[in-house]
Coordinates of C-alpha atoms in Angstrom, one line a residue:
Chain A
M128 CA -76.2 -57.8 39.4
L129 CA -75.3 -60.4 42.0
H130 CA -72.7 -59.4 44.6
T131 CA -70.9 -61.9 46.8
F132 CA -69.8 -60.8 50.3
I133 CA -67.8 -62.7 52.8
A134 CA -68.3 -61.3 56.3
L135 CA -66.5 -62.4 59.5
V136 CA -68.8 -61.7 62.4
D137 CA -68.9 -62.4 66.1
N138 CA -70.3 -65.9 66.9
K139 CA -73.1 -64.8 69.4
P140 CA -76.9 -64.7 69.5
G141 CA -78.7 -62.0 67.6
V142 CA -76.0 -61.5 64.9
L143 CA -78.2 -63.0 62.2
T144 CA -81.0 -60.6 63.1
R145 CA -78.6 -57.7 62.8
I146 CA -77.4 -58.7 59.3
A147 CA -80.8 -59.6 58.0
S148 CA -82.4 -56.3 59.2
L149 CA -79.5 -54.3 57.8
F150 CA -80.3 -55.7 54.3
R151 CA -84.0 -55.1 55.0
R152 CA -83.2 -51.4 55.8
L153 CA -81.1 -51.1 52.6
N154 CA -84.0 -52.6 50.8
I155 CA -81.8 -55.2 49.2
N156 CA -82.9 -58.8 48.7
I157 CA -80.6 -61.5 49.9
A158 CA -80.4 -64.2 47.2
S159 CA -78.6 -66.7 49.4
L160 CA -76.9 -66.7 52.8
T161 CA -74.8 -69.3 54.6
V162 CA -73.5 -69.0 58.2
G163 CA -70.9 -71.4 59.5
E164 CA -68.1 -72.0 61.9
T165 CA -64.5 -71.0 61.1
E166 CA -61.1 -71.8 62.3
R167 CA -61.6 -69.6 65.3
E168 CA -64.4 -70.4 67.8
E169 CA -65.5 -66.8 68.5
V170 CA -66.0 -66.0 64.8
S171 CA -68.7 -67.0 62.3
R172 CA -68.3 -66.7 58.6
M173 CA -71.1 -65.6 56.3
T174 CA -71.3 -65.7 52.6
I175 CA -74.0 -63.3 51.5
V176 CA -75.2 -63.2 47.9
C177 CA -77.5 -60.3 47.1
D178 CA -79.0 -58.8 44.0
A179 CA -78.2 -55.1 44.0
P180 CA -77.2 -52.4 41.5
D181 CA -73.5 -52.2 40.4
N182 CA -72.9 -49.0 42.4
A183 CA -74.5 -50.4 45.6
A184 CA -71.6 -52.7 46.5
H185 CA -69.6 -50.1 48.2
R186 CA -72.5 -48.9 50.3
I187 CA -73.4 -52.5 51.4
R188 CA -69.8 -53.1 52.3
A189 CA -69.5 -49.9 54.3
S190 CA -72.8 -50.6 56.1
L191 CA -71.6 -54.1 57.1
Y192 CA -68.4 -52.7 58.4
K193 CA -70.3 -50.2 60.6
L194 CA -72.0 -53.0 62.6
E195 CA -69.9 -53.6 65.7
I196 CA -70.4 -57.3 65.4
T197 CA -68.5 -57.3 62.0
R198 CA -64.8 -58.1 62.1
D199 CA -64.1 -58.1 58.4
V200 CA -65.9 -57.8 55.1
D201 CA -64.6 -58.8 51.6
E202 CA -66.3 -58.7 48.3
V203 CA -65.3 -61.3 45.8
G204 CA -65.8 -61.7 42.1
R205 CA -66.5 -64.9 40.3
S206 CA -63.0 -65.3 39.1
E207 CA -61.1 -64.5 42.2
A208 CA -62.9 -67.0 44.4
V209 CA -64.0 -70.6 44.6
I210 CA -67.8 -70.5 44.8
R211 CA -69.5 -73.7 45.8
E212 CA -72.9 -74.9 46.8
L213 CA -74.1 -78.2 48.2
A214 CA -77.4 -79.8 47.1
L215 CA -79.4 -82.8 48.1
I216 CA -81.9 -84.1 45.6
K217 CA -84.4 -86.8 46.2
V218 CA -85.7 -88.6 43.1
E219 CA -88.4 -91.1 42.7
A220 CA -87.0 -94.5 41.7
G221 CA -88.9 -97.7 42.0
P222 CA -87.5 -101.0 43.3
P223 CA -85.2 -102.9 40.9
A224 CA -87.8 -105.5 40.0
S225 CA -90.1 -102.9 38.4
S226 CA -87.7 -100.4 36.9
S227 CA -84.1 -101.4 37.2
S228 CA -83.2 -99.5 34.1
S229 CA -84.1 -96.1 35.6
R230 CA -81.9 -96.8 38.7
T231 CA -79.0 -97.8 36.5
H232 CA -79.5 -94.6 34.5
L233 CA -79.5 -92.6 37.8
F234 CA -76.2 -94.2 38.9
E235 CA -74.7 -93.3 35.5
L236 CA -75.9 -89.7 35.7
A237 CA -74.5 -89.4 39.2
E238 CA -71.1 -90.5 37.9
V239 CA -71.1 -88.1 35.1
F240 CA -72.0 -85.2 37.4
R241 CA -69.7 -86.4 40.1
A242 CA -72.7 -86.7 42.5
R243 CA -72.8 -89.2 45.3
I244 CA -75.7 -91.4 46.2
V245 CA -76.3 -91.0 49.9
D246 CA -79.6 -92.8 50.5
L247 CA -81.4 -95.6 48.7
A248 CA -84.9 -96.4 49.8
P249 CA -87.4 -98.8 48.2
E250 CA -89.1 -96.0 46.2
S251 CA -86.5 -93.2 46.1
L252 CA -82.9 -92.3 45.9
M253 CA -81.0 -89.3 47.2
L254 CA -78.1 -87.6 45.4
E255 CA -75.6 -85.3 47.0
M256 CA -73.7 -82.9 44.8
T257 CA -71.3 -80.0 45.2
G258 CA -70.4 -77.4 42.5
S259 CA -71.3 -74.1 41.1
S260 CA -75.0 -73.2 41.0
S261 CA -75.1 -73.6 37.3
K262 CA -73.7 -77.2 37.6
I263 CA -76.4 -78.1 40.1
E264 CA -79.1 -76.6 38.0
G265 CA -77.7 -78.6 35.1
L266 CA -78.2 -81.9 37.0
I267 CA -81.7 -80.9 38.0
Q268 CA -82.6 -80.1 34.4
V269 CA -81.2 -83.3 33.1
L270 CA -83.2 -85.2 35.7
M271 CA -86.4 -83.5 34.8
E272 CA -85.8 -83.9 31.0
S273 CA -85.1 -87.6 31.5
G274 CA -88.6 -87.9 33.0
Y275 CA -87.6 -88.4 36.7
K276 CA -89.9 -87.1 39.4
I277 CA -88.0 -84.9 41.7
L278 CA -89.5 -85.3 45.2
E279 CA -87.3 -82.8 47.1
V280 CA -84.5 -80.4 46.5
S281 CA -82.5 -78.7 49.2
R282 CA -79.6 -76.3 48.5
T283 CA -77.2 -74.6 50.9
G284 CA -76.8 -71.4 48.9
R285 CA -73.4 -70.3 47.6
M286 CA -70.3 -70.3 49.8
A287 CA -67.2 -68.4 48.6
M288 CA -63.5 -68.4 49.4
R289 CA -60.8 -66.3 47.8
R290 CA -58.4 -68.3 45.8
G291 CA -54.8 -68.5 47.0
K292 CA -52.2 -66.0 45.9
H293 CA -51.9 -66.4 42.2
T294 CA -49.8 -64.3 39.9
S295 CA -51.4 -61.6 37.8
R296 CA -50.9 -63.8 34.8
V297 CA -52.9 -66.6 36.3
M298 CA -55.6 -64.3 37.5
K299 CA -55.9 -62.9 34.0
A300 CA -56.3 -66.4 32.6
L301 CA -59.0 -67.0 35.2
G302 CA -60.8 -64.0 33.9
S303 CA -60.2 -61.5 36.7
K304 CA -60.3 -57.8 35.8
D305 CA -59.0 -56.2 38.9
H306 CA -57.2 -58.7 41.1
Q307 CA -56.0 -57.1 44.3
G308 CA -52.9 -58.9 45.6
D309 CA -53.9 -58.4 49.2
S310 CA -56.9 -60.1 50.5
P311 CA -58.1 -58.5 53.8
L312 CA -59.2 -62.0 55.0
D313 CA -55.7 -63.4 54.6
P314 CA -53.4 -61.4 56.8
D315 CA -50.6 -64.0 56.6
A316 CA -50.6 -63.9 52.9
L317 CA -47.3 -64.9 51.2
P318 CA -45.6 -63.1 48.4
P319 CA -46.7 -64.3 44.9
S320 CA -44.5 -66.5 42.9
E321 CA -44.5 -67.2 39.2
R322 CA -43.9 -70.9 39.5
I323 CA -47.1 -72.8 39.4
P324 CA -50.2 -72.0 37.2
N325 CA -53.6 -73.0 38.6
Q326 CA -54.6 -76.3 37.1
F327 CA -57.9 -76.4 38.8
A328 CA -59.6 -73.3 37.4
E329 CA -61.7 -75.3 35.0
H330 CA -62.5 -78.0 37.5
D331 CA -66.2 -77.3 37.0
A332 CA -66.3 -77.5 33.2
Chain B
M87 CA -79.6 -80.5 72.9
L88 CA -79.4 -79.8 69.2
H89 CA -82.6 -79.7 67.2
T90 CA -82.8 -79.7 63.5
F91 CA -85.8 -78.1 61.7
I92 CA -86.6 -78.0 58.0
A93 CA -88.8 -75.1 57.2
L94 CA -90.4 -74.4 53.8
V95 CA -91.0 -70.6 53.6
D96 CA -92.0 -68.1 51.0
N97 CA -89.2 -66.9 48.8
K98 CA -89.5 -63.1 49.3
P99 CA -87.7 -60.2 51.0
G100 CA -87.8 -60.0 54.8
V101 CA -88.3 -63.7 55.4
L102 CA -84.9 -64.2 57.0
T103 CA -85.5 -61.2 59.3
R104 CA -88.8 -62.8 60.5
I105 CA -87.2 -66.2 61.2
A106 CA -84.1 -64.7 62.9
S107 CA -86.1 -62.4 65.1
L108 CA -88.5 -65.2 66.1
F109 CA -85.5 -67.2 67.5
R110 CA -84.3 -64.0 69.2
R111 CA -87.7 -63.6 70.9
L112 CA -87.7 -67.2 72.0
N113 CA -84.2 -66.6 73.3
I114 CA -82.8 -69.6 71.4
N115 CA -79.4 -69.5 69.8
I116 CA -79.2 -70.6 66.2
A117 CA -76.2 -72.9 65.8
S118 CA -76.4 -73.0 62.1
L119 CA -78.8 -71.9 59.3
T120 CA -78.8 -72.4 55.6
V121 CA -81.3 -71.0 53.1
G122 CA -81.6 -72.2 49.6
E123 CA -83.7 -72.6 46.6
T124 CA -86.0 -75.6 46.1
E125 CA -87.8 -77.5 43.3
R126 CA -90.4 -74.7 43.4
E127 CA -89.4 -71.1 42.5
E128 CA -91.7 -69.4 45.1
V129 CA -90.4 -71.5 48.0
S130 CA -87.2 -71.3 49.9
R131 CA -86.0 -74.1 52.2
M132 CA -84.2 -73.5 55.5
T133 CA -82.4 -76.0 57.7
I134 CA -82.2 -74.5 61.2
V135 CA -80.1 -76.1 63.8
C136 CA -80.6 -74.7 67.3
D137 CA -79.5 -75.5 70.8
A138 CA -82.5 -75.7 73.0
P139 CA -83.9 -77.8 75.8
D140 CA -85.6 -81.1 75.0
N141 CA -89.0 -79.8 75.7
A142 CA -88.7 -76.6 73.6
A143 CA -88.9 -78.4 70.3
H144 CA -92.7 -78.4 70.2
R145 CA -92.8 -74.7 71.0
I146 CA -90.3 -73.7 68.3
R147 CA -92.2 -75.8 65.8
A148 CA -95.5 -74.2 66.7
S149 CA -94.0 -70.7 66.6
L150 CA -92.6 -71.3 63.2
Y151 CA -95.9 -72.6 61.9
K152 CA -97.6 -69.4 63.2
L153 CA -95.7 -67.1 60.8
E154 CA -97.7 -66.6 57.7
I155 CA -94.6 -66.9 55.6
T156 CA -94.2 -70.5 56.7
R157 CA -95.6 -73.3 54.5
D158 CA -94.3 -76.3 56.3
V159 CA -92.1 -77.3 59.3
D160 CA -90.5 -80.6 60.0
E161 CA -88.2 -81.7 62.8
V162 CA -85.8 -84.4 62.0
G163 CA -83.6 -86.6 64.1
R164 CA -80.1 -87.8 63.2
S165 CA -81.2 -91.2 62.1
E166 CA -84.2 -90.3 60.0
A167 CA -82.4 -87.7 57.9
V168 CA -79.3 -87.3 55.8
I169 CA -77.4 -84.4 57.4
R170 CA -74.6 -82.9 55.4
E171 CA -72.4 -79.9 55.5
L172 CA -70.0 -78.4 52.9
A173 CA -66.6 -77.0 54.0
L174 CA -63.8 -75.2 52.1
I175 CA -60.4 -75.3 53.8
K176 CA -57.4 -73.4 52.7
V177 CA -54.1 -74.8 53.9
E178 CA -50.6 -73.4 53.6
A179 CA -48.5 -75.5 51.2
G180 CA -45.3 -74.3 49.7
P181 CA -44.1 -74.8 46.1
P182 CA -43.0 -78.4 45.2
A183 CA -39.3 -77.4 45.2
S184 CA -39.2 -76.6 48.9
S185 CA -41.7 -79.0 50.4
S186 CA -43.0 -81.5 47.9
S187 CA -43.6 -84.1 50.6
S188 CA -46.2 -81.9 52.4
R189 CA -48.2 -81.5 49.2
T190 CA -48.1 -85.2 48.5
H191 CA -49.3 -85.8 52.0
L192 CA -52.1 -83.4 51.6
F193 CA -53.2 -85.1 48.4
E194 CA -53.2 -88.4 50.3
L195 CA -55.2 -87.0 53.1
A196 CA -57.7 -85.6 50.6
E197 CA -58.2 -89.0 49.1
V198 CA -58.7 -90.7 52.5
F199 CA -61.3 -88.1 53.5
R200 CA -62.9 -88.1 50.0
A201 CA -62.1 -84.4 49.8
R202 CA -61.5 -82.6 46.5
I203 CA -58.7 -80.2 45.8
V204 CA -60.4 -77.2 44.2
D205 CA -57.6 -74.6 44.1
L206 CA -53.8 -74.9 44.0
A207 CA -51.8 -71.7 44.3
P208 CA -48.0 -71.3 44.7
E209 CA -48.3 -71.1 48.5
S210 CA -51.6 -72.7 49.4
L211 CA -54.1 -75.4 48.5
M212 CA -57.9 -75.4 48.9
L213 CA -59.8 -78.5 49.9
E214 CA -63.6 -79.0 49.4
M215 CA -65.3 -81.6 51.6
T216 CA -68.9 -82.7 52.2
G217 CA -70.0 -84.9 55.1
S218 CA -71.3 -84.8 58.6
S219 CA -70.0 -82.1 60.9
S220 CA -67.9 -84.6 62.8
K221 CA -66.2 -85.9 59.6
I222 CA -65.3 -82.3 58.7
E223 CA -64.0 -81.6 62.2
G224 CA -62.0 -84.9 61.8
L225 CA -60.2 -83.6 58.7
I226 CA -59.5 -80.2 60.3
Q227 CA -58.0 -82.0 63.4
V228 CA -55.8 -84.3 61.3
L229 CA -54.6 -81.3 59.4
M230 CA -53.7 -79.4 62.5
E231 CA -52.1 -82.4 64.2
S232 CA -50.0 -83.0 61.1
G233 CA -48.6 -79.5 61.5
Y234 CA -50.3 -77.8 58.6
K235 CA -51.2 -74.1 58.9
I236 CA -54.9 -73.6 58.2
L237 CA -55.4 -70.2 56.6
E238 CA -59.1 -70.2 56.2
V239 CA -62.1 -72.4 57.0
S240 CA -65.6 -71.8 55.6
R241 CA -68.6 -74.0 56.4
T242 CA -72.1 -73.9 55.2
G243 CA -73.7 -75.2 58.3
R244 CA -75.8 -78.4 58.4
M245 CA -78.4 -79.2 55.7
A246 CA -80.9 -82.0 56.3
M247 CA -83.2 -84.0 54.2
R248 CA -85.5 -86.8 55.4
R249 CA -84.5 -90.3 54.1
G250 CA -86.8 -92.1 51.7
K251 CA -89.5 -94.4 53.0
H252 CA -87.7 -97.2 54.8
T253 CA -89.4 -100.0 56.6
S254 CA -89.5 -99.9 60.3
R255 CA -86.9 -102.6 60.5
V256 CA -84.5 -100.6 58.5
M257 CA -85.2 -97.5 60.5
K258 CA -84.5 -99.4 63.7
A259 CA -81.2 -100.6 62.3
L260 CA -80.4 -96.9 61.5
G261 CA -81.0 -96.1 65.2
S262 CA -84.3 -94.4 65.0
K263 CA -86.5 -94.5 68.0
D264 CA -89.8 -93.1 66.8
H265 CA -90.0 -93.2 63.0
Q266 CA -93.2 -91.8 61.7
G267 CA -94.2 -93.3 58.4
D268 CA -95.5 -90.0 57.1
S269 CA -93.2 -87.1 56.4
P270 CA -95.2 -83.9 56.1
L271 CA -92.6 -82.8 53.5
D272 CA -93.3 -85.7 51.3
P273 CA -97.0 -85.8 50.4
D274 CA -96.6 -88.2 47.5
A275 CA -95.0 -90.7 49.8
L276 CA -95.3 -94.3 48.6
P277 CA -96.2 -97.3 50.8
P278 CA -93.3 -98.9 52.5
S279 CA -91.9 -102.1 51.2
E280 CA -89.8 -104.8 52.8
R281 CA -87.6 -105.4 49.8
I282 CA -84.4 -103.4 50.0
P283 CA -82.4 -102.6 53.1
N284 CA -80.6 -99.3 53.2
Q285 CA -77.0 -100.0 52.3
F286 CA -75.9 -96.4 52.7
A287 CA -76.6 -95.9 56.3
E288 CA -73.0 -96.2 57.3
H289 CA -71.8 -94.2 54.4
D290 CA -70.1 -91.7 56.8
A291 CA -68.3 -94.3 58.9

């Protein structure tokens, strides 16, 4: 089962080594990891996706907490968080003279998948796309099935952020089983209100 | 000086530990790192951005090559590659009744920065944005200067991919000093052609 952890850690050398070797010690394979800056300079934020048994989540979380570089750890489920990934895909596409139809088709595909074309060379074309992993895999599959030659694929791995404070009714509609009102990452959280349902839950569909 | 490396490595447990401890040994701080899947299942692709002296680049590249998990290493400059980052930004924004103007303003800002709104809760709003690091910092700065309270920021770190085969004239226009025609990551590279200039170089401007 895939677990997604958000960890706030000190932004200093050696932190990545500590986290990576912790997972090595626990004998758990990291499926994807991103590290990036946050709103505070001294803090880095990691999203770690790992494949571990159901009952291992608590142990991983506790082990992460124990490291003195860790400031906070949160585990998020698919429904409580926005989970996004960025991909760059380079596709072979000849110059207009020889195969204009394939380029036109690629532009159409990009529009359907809300991908952006970020580089256009004589013999290739680069697409940038954000979305859930399955959406990115969908685009790659369509490209392959349409007979395009994929030259390079680069993906950032999943990044997660807890949704804002929704009411229990909205969370239920989003498919959450056990929504906790208080996110440990959001100390200034505001009281929930029943006013606005989330209209963006199916953004990816 | 910031160096950007693209490394193709085996997709197996322990690889991240090896890479992280290599940089620890070289005493070089990793500014950002992303690991993700590629077009081949057995290969992961890392983009490593590190802050090191000018003359250290060759040493880092050689050290990475020496690890038996490494399949290929490439160093890319800013002009030869598309460098992108994904950010999720959660901003405090009250319900329409109390402060509709601030929400409208946020929607306008999102449009200008080509950001997408991916979650809308009673008290907050989440923006998703891709672009160069400076563009993302630009949005964060505008949000802060406009008096918005930023609740959470999460960034993937930079991901790089070499541009397609452009002619030397185009590469010069893009600001490249020493464009090498052959990218080691692109073995099926096609011969350059003088036909189409790159119209997307200033995409970020």
